[in-house]
XYZ file of C-alpha atoms in Angstrom:
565
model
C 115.247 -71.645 207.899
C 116.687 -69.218 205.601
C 120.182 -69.506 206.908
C 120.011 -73.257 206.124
C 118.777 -72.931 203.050
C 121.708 -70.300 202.520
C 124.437 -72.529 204.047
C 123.333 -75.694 201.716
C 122.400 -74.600 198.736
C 126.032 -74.416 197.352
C 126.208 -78.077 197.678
C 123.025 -79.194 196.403
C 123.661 -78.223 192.178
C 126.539 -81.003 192.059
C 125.834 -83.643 194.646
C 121.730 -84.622 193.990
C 122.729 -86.737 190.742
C 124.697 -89.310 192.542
C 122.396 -89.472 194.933
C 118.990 -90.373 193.411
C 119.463 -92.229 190.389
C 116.703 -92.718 188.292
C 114.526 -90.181 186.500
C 114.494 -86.587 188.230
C 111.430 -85.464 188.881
C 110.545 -81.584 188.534
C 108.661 -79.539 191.468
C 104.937 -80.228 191.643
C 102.850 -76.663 191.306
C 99.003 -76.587 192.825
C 97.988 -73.323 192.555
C 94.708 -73.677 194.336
C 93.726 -69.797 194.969
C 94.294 -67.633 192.223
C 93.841 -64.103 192.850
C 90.853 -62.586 189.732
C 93.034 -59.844 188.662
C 96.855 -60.573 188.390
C 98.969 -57.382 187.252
C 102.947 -58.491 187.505
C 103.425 -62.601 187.767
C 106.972 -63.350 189.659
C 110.067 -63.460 187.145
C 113.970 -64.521 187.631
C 115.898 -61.470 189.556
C 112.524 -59.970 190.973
C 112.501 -59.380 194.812
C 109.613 -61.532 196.458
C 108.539 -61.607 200.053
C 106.080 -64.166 201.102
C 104.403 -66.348 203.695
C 104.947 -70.279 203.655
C 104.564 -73.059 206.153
C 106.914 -75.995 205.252
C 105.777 -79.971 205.749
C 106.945 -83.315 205.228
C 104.599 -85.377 202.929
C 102.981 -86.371 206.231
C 101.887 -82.615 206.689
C 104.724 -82.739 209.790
C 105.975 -79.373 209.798
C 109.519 -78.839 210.298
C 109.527 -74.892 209.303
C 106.975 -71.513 209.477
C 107.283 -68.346 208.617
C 104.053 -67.347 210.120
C 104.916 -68.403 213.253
C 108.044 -66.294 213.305
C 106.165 -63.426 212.441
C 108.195 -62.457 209.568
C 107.669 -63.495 205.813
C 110.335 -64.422 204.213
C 112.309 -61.503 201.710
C 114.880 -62.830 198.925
C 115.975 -62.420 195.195
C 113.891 -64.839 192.679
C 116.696 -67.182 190.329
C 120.050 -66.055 191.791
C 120.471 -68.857 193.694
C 119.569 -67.994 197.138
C 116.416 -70.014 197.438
C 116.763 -73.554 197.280
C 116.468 -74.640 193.336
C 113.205 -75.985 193.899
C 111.297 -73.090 195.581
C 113.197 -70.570 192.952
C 111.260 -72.379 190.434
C 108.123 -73.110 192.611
C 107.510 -69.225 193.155
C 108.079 -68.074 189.107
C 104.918 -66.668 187.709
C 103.360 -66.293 190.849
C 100.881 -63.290 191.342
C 100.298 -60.917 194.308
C 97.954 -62.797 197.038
C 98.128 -65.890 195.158
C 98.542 -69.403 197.230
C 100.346 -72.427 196.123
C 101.461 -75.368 196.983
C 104.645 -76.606 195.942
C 106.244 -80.074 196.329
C 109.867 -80.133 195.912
C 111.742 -83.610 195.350
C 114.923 -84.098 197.399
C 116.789 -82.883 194.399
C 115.607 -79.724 194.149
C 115.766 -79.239 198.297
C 118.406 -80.779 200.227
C 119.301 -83.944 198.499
C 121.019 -86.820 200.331
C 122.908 -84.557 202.868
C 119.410 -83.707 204.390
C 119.651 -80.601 206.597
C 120.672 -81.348 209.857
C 118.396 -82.437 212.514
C 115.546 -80.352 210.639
C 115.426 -81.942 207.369
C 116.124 -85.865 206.450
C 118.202 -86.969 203.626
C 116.193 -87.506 200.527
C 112.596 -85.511 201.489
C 110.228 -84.216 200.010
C 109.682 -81.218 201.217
C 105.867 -79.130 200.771
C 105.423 -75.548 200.881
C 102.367 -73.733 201.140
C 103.066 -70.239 199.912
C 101.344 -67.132 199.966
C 103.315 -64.299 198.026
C 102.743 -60.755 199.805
C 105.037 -58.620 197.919
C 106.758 -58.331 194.265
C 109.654 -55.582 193.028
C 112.724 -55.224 191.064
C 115.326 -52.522 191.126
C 114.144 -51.491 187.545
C 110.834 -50.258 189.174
C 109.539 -47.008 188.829
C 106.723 -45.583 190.737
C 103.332 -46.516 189.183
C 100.499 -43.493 188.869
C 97.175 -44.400 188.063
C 94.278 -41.280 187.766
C 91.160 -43.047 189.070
C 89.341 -39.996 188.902
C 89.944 -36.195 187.753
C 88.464 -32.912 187.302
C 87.224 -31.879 184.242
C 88.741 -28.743 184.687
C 92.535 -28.462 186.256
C 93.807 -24.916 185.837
C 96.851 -26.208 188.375
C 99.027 -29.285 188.723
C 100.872 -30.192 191.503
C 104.605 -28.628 191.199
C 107.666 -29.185 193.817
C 108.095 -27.011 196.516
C 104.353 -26.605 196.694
C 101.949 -27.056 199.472
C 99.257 -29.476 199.492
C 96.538 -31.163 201.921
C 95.535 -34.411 200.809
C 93.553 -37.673 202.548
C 95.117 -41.397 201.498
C 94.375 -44.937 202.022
C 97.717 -46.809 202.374
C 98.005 -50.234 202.254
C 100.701 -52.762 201.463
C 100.844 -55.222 197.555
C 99.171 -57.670 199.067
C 96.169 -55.248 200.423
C 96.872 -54.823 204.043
C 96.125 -51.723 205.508
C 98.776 -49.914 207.077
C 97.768 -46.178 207.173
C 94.935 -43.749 206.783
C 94.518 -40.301 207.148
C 90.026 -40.524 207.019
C 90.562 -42.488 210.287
C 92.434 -39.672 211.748
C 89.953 -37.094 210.280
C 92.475 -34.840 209.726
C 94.630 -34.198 205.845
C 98.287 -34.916 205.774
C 99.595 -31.459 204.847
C 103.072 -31.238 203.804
C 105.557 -29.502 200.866
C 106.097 -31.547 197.771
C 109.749 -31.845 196.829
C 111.525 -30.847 199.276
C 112.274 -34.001 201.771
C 109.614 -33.833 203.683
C 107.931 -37.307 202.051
C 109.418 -40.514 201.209
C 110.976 -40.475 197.684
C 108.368 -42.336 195.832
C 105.355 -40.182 197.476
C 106.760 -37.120 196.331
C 107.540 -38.109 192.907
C 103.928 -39.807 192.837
C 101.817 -36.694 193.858
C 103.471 -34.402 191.553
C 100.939 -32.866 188.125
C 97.996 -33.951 190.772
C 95.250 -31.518 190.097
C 92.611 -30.429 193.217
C 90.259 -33.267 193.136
C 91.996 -35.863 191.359
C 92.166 -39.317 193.091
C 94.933 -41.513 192.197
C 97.177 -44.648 193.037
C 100.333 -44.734 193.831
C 102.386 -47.734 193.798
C 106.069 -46.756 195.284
C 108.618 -50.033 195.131
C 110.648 -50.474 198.957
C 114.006 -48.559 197.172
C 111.649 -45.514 196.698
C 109.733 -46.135 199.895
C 111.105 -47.197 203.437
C 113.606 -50.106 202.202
C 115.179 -52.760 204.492
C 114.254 -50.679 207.541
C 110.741 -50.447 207.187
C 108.402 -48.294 209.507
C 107.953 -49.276 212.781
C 105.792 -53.062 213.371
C 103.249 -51.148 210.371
C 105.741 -51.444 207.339
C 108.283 -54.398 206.841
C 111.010 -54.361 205.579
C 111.439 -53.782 201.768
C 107.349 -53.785 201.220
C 105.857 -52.140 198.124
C 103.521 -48.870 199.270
C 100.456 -48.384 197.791
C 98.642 -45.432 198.697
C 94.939 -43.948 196.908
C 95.789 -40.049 197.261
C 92.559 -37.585 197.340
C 94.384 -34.189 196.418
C 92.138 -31.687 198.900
C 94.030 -28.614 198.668
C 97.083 -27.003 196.615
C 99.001 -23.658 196.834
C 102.535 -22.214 197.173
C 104.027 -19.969 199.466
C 104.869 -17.387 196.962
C 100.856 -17.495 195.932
C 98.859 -14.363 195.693
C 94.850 -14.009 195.505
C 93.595 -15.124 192.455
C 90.572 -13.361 190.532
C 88.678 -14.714 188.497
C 85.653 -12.017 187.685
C 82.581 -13.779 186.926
C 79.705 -10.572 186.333
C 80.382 -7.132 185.813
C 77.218 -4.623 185.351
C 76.666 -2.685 182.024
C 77.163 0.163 184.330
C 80.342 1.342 187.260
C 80.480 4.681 188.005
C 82.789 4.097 191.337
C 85.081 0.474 192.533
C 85.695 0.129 195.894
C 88.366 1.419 197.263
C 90.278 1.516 200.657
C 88.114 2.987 203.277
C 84.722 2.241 201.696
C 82.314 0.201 203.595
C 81.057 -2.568 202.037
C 78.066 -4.641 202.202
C 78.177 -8.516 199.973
C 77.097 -11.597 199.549
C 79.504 -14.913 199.729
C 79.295 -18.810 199.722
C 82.657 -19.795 200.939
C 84.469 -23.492 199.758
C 87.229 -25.355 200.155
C 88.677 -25.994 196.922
C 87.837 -29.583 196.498
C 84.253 -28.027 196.692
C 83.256 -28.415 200.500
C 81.131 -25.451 201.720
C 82.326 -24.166 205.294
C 79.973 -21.057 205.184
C 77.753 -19.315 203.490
C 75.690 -15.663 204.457
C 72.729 -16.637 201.923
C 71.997 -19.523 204.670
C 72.045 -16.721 207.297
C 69.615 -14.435 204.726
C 72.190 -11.712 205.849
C 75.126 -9.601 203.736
C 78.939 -9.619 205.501
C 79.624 -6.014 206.237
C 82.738 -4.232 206.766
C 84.898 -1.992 206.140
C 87.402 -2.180 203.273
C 91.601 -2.015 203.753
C 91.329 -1.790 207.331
C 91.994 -5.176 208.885
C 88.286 -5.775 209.858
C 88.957 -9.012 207.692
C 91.479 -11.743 206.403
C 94.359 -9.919 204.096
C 93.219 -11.952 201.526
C 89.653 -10.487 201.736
C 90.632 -7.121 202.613
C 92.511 -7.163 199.115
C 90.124 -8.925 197.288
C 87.308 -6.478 197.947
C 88.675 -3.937 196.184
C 88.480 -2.421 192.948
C 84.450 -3.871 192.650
C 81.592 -2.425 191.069
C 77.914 -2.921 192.647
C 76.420 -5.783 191.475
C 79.852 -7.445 190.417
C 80.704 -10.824 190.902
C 83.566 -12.754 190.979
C 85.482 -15.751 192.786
C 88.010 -14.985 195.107
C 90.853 -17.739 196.138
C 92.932 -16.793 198.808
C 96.455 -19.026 199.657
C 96.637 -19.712 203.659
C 98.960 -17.323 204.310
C 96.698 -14.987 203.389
C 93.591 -16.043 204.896
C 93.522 -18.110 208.405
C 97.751 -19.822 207.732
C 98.441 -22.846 209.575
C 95.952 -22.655 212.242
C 93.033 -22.006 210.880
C 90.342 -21.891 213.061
C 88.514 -24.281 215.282
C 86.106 -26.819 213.837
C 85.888 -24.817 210.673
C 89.121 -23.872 208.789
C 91.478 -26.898 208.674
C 95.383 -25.415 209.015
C 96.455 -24.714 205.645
C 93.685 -24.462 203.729
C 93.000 -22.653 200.841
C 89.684 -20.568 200.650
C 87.266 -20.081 197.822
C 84.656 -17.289 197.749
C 82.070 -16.357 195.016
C 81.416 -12.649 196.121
C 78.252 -10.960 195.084
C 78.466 -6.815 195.809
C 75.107 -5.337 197.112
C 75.859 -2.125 197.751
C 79.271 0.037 199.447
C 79.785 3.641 200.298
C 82.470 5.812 201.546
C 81.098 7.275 205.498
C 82.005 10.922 203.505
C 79.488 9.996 200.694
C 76.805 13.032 199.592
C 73.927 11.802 197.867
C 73.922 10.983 194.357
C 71.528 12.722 191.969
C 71.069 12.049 188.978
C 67.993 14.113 186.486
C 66.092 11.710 184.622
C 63.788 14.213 183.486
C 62.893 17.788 183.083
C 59.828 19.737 181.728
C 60.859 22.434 179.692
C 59.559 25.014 181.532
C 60.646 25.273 185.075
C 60.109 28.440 187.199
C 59.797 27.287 190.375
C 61.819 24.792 192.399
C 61.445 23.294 195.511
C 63.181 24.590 198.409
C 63.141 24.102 202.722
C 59.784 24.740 204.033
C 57.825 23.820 201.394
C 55.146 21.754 200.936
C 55.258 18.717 198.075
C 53.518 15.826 197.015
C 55.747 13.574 195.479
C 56.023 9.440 193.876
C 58.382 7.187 195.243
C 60.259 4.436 194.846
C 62.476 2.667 197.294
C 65.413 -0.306 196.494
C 68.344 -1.403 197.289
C 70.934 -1.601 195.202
C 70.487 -5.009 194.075
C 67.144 -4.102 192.743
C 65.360 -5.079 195.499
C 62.178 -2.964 195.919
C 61.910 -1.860 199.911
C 58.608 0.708 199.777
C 56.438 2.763 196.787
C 54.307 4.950 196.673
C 52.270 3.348 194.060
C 51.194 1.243 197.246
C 49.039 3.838 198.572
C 45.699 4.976 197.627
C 47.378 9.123 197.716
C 50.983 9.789 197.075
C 52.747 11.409 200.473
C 52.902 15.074 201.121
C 55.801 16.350 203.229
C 57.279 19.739 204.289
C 60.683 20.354 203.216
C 63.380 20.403 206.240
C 60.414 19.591 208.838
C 62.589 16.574 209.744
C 59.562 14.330 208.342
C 61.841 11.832 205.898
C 65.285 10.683 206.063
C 67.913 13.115 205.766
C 68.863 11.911 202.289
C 65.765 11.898 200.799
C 64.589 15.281 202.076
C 68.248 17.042 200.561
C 67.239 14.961 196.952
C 63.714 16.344 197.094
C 65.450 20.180 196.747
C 65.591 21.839 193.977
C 62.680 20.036 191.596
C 60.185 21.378 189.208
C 56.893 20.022 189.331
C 57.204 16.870 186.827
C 60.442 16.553 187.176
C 61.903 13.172 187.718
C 64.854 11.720 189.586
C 67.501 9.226 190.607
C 68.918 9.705 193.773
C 71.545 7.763 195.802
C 71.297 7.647 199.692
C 74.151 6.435 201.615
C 73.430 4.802 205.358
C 74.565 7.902 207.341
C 72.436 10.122 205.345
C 69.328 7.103 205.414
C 68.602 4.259 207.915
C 72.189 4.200 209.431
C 73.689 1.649 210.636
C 70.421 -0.233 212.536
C 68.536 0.119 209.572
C 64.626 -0.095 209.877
C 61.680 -1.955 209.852
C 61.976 -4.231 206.019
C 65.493 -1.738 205.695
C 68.699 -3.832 206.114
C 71.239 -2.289 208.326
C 74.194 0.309 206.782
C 72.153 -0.345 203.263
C 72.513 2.434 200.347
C 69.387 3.097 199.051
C 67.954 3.478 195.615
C 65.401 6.046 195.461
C 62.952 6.687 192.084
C 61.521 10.332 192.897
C 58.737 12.699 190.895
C 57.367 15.718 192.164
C 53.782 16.041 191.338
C 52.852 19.148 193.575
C 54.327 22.377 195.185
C 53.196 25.115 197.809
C 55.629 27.240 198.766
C 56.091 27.567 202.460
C 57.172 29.743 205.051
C 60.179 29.592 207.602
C 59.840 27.558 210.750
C 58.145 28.986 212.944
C 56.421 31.363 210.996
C 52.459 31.186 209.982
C 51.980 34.072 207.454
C 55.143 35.743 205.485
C 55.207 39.004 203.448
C 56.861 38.401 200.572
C 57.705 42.157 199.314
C 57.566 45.203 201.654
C 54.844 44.931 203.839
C 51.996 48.034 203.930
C 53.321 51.013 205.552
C 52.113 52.362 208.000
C 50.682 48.439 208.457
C 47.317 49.657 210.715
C 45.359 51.723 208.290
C 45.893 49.111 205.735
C 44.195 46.494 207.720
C 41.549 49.092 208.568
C 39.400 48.295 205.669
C 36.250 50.257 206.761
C 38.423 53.239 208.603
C 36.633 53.039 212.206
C 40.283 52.226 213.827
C 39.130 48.976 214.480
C 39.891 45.734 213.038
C 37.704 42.741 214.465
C 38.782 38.762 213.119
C 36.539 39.338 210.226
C 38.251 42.159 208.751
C 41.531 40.847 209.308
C 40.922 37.517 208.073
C 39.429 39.582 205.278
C 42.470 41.765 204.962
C 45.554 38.246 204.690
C 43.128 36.930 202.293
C 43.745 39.888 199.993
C 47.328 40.072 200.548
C 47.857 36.196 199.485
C 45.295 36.722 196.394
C 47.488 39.734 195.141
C 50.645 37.797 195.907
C 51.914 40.229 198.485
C 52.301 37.390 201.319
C 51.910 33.323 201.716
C 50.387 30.964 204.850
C 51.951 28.253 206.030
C 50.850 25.800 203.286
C 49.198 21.981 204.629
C 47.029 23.631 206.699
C 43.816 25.622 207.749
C 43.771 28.834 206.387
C 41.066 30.218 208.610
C 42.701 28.517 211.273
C 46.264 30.327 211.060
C 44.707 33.593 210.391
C 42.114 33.302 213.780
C 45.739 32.139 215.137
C 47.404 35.005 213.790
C 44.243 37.757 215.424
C 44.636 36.356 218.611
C 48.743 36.830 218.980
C 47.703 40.695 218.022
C 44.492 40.929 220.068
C 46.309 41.550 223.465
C 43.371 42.970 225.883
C 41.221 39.510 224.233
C 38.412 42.042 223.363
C 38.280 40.939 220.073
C 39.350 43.998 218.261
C 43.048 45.266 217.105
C 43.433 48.655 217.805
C 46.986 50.342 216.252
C 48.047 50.859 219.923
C 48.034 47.184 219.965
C 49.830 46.704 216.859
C 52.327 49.260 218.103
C 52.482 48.240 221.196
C 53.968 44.669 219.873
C 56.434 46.647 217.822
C 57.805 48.548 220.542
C 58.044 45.696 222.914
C 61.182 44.007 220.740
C 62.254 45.015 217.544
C 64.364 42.256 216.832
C 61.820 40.004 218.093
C 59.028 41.494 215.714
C 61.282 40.924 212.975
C 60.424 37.145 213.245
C 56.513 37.972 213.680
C 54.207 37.218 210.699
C 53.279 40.942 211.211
């Protein structure tokens, strides 16, 4: 029908006069479904495309557009409608439907229209208008909803992952990325998206959902898309704006808690044990190690993690905390990984530091207090009684002594407490009171134990409240000066060249009251001593004789070196 109307209408201005006189009627307007909101209304020189089914006044149809499949497209008030529709379809809205009679002078007069249209009809249209544009259009932005913060707008040859709704003017769905379950991920500015879509997107912020309404010149024009978009239709997509970087990004840091307190940072090498909840960066959690009531652990600047991590874990202090955002390049890049990190996608971590160490740590000490006089110090093989407290370094209290109804007792180098501990017990005064720092290797290592988390540094609280100095491993009784010499008639304390258990326990007892010697401190006395006799007594008659005493001289010199005597 189009082509008729084309091939006619240049006729119809100067011929309808002469053939209808009489008063000329003017095209008869029922709009009987008026859409509630109406944004644009149809004016002279707009483009319009719309739907109609043409009838006589019988309701005969001669002409459908629906039933070609194809609404019609054409230029409002420029002559290329016939005069009557021109005027029928001015101030018509999006989705509105009228009905418009136009008298045979408005349509196709007395010459009719072939076999299609008589001479002198009046012709009915039932309109529906689908689409509305003019070249002066611009694309339309509209913010629906936005961040309150937006540290970052959209910019061209950026990056972005966003979800839209497209649909055409007249609200027809076309296209939708939440059907797919999957973003559409492309760079802004550069090509890659139709002309309007890529001026539309740009100063989006992460979060923001807008609409974008892109006129056919800006969009896909007379060629359309496929049997989705027709030709010359108005876009209108609702953007959600999931994700935003650029190539040239680096991580971004954006420190969030820093203790009173950093005596060391991270550093490459260190091993590290933290905290993290882990977001997209429209706010979606992917994972989180608080749900799994477990730290991450690693090691730091060796590839054990993303680059973006591995960089981003340095320079920290225990305790700190920040948010981390790595670009995809420098976290999982196009691929991400299955079911869990979309291609593309920019990561957000909030980091909390527990604890990290170097594998060549010593312990830490650090004196918290002193008594003024101090002349004796702990040292390997003694005996101590000492107060505890255990933590990590988070503050978390692991074990204390305060728990127990006595306070433990422990000999120095026995192997009886952790390596760590026993090296920071060295060297105190009674009273004296201490902070010292434990890495894993030197603690629970890397299995940790029972209420210990694995590879944790721990926090120790230490005061010595007692010390007996001890003797060597392996030793019961040791001289501490010159021992008697010649040794026998010493321990002969009633001169009849015999020395039963009672005289010899008799005789150590003296030596440890003067301070000439020490037992083993923690246990029996009586008991080492009989223990002592019996290594001396070798016929078992219960009597040392100096031949005996001798005799376990002679045997091996170096070996009575190590003998307590």
């Amino acid at each position: 029908m189009e082509s008729i109307f084309a091939l006619v209408f240049l006729c119809l201005t100067g011929t309808y006069v002469s053939c209808s006189p009489g008063p000329l009627e003017d095209v008869l307007i029922d709009r009987y479904d008026i859409p509630r909101v109406c944004s644009r209304e149809v004016q002279t020189g707009d483009f319009v495309r719309y739907h109609y089914n043409g009838t006589f006044t019988d309701g005969k149809k001669f002409d459908s557009s629906h039933e070609r499949g194809a609404p019609f497209s054409g230029q409002v008030g420029l002559g290329r409608l016939i005069t009557g529709l021109d005027r029928g379809v001015q101030g018509m809205c999006v989705n509105e439907r009228r009905k418009v009679t136009v008298p045979p002078h408005l349509a196709y007069g007395s010459i009719g229209a072939g076999d299609v249209i008589p001479p002198d009809t009046v012709l009915v249209f039932d309109v529906v208008l689908l689409d509305i544009w003019n070249t002066e259009d611009k694309v339309q932005t509209r913010t629906l909803n936005k961040p309150e913060i937006c540290k970052r707008f959209v910019e061209a040859t950026d990056f972005i992952r966003y979800h839209y709704n497209g649909t055409l003017l007249n609200g027809v769905p076309f296209d939708s990325s939440h059907s797919r379950n999957g973003t559409y991920d492309t760079y802004v500015g550069m090509g890659y998206l139709i002309k309007g879509m890529d001026e539309g997107l740009m100063g989006m912020c992460v979060g923001e959902t807008r609409t974008i309404i892109i006129p056919p010149f800006l969009a896909y024009e007379e060629k359309g898309y496929g049997t989705v978009i027709p030709s010359q239709a108005t876009l209108v997509f609702e953007v959600l704006l999931v994700d935003l970087f650029n190539p040239k990004d680096d991580i971004v840091v954006d420190v969030k808690e820093v203790p009173e307190t950093c005596t060391r940072k991270t550093a490459v090498g260190d091993y590290i044990r933290y905290h993290y909840n882990g977001t997209f960066q429209d706010g979606s959690s992917f994972d989180s190690s608080y749900q799994r009531n477990s730290t991450y652990n690693t090691y730091i600047g060796m590839g054990y993690v993303i680059a973006g991590m591995d960089k981003a874990l340095q320079g920290l202090c225990i305790g700190e905390k920040r948010r981390v955002i790595l670009p995809p390049h420098m976290a999982y890049g196009e691929k991400g990984t299955d079911g869990i990190i979309p291609g593309s996608a920019v990561l957000v971590f909030d980091i909390h530091v527990i604890d990290f160490h170097n594998p060549k740590d010593p312990i830490e000490i650090q004196v918290t207090h002193k008594p003024k006089v101090c002349n004796l110090t702990s040292e390997v093989d003694d005996l101590i009684q000492y107060r505890y407290n255990c933590s990590l370094m988070d503050g978390t209290l692991l074990y204390s002594s305060d728990h127990y109804e006595k306070a433990p007792i422990t000999t120095l180098g026995a192997n009886k407490v952790i390596e760590g501990l026993d090296e920071g017990l060295r060297g105190m005064c009674v009273g004296e009171k201490r902070v010292v720092i434990v890495p894993p290797h030197l603690g629970h290592g890397e299995n940790g134990a029972k209420g210990v988390p694995s590879s944790a540094v721990l926090h120790f609280e230490l005061e010595l409240l007692d010390l007996q100095k001890g003797v060597p491993d392996g030793y019961m009784f040791v001289w501490l000066g010159d021992s008697p010499e010649p040794l026998f008639p010493a321990m002969d304390l009633d001169k009849d060249l015999a020395v039963p258990l009672e005289e010899f326990t008799a005789f150590i007892h003296l030596q440890v009251s003067e301070g000439a010697g020490r037992l083993r401190p923690g246990m029996d006395a009586d008991g080492i001593i009989k223990d002592m006799f019996n290594n001396q007594d070798r016929n078992r008659d219960g009597k040392i004789v100096a031949e005996e005493l001798k005799l376990k001289v002679e045997e091996d010199f170096d070996k009575a070196r190590h003998e307590e005597l």
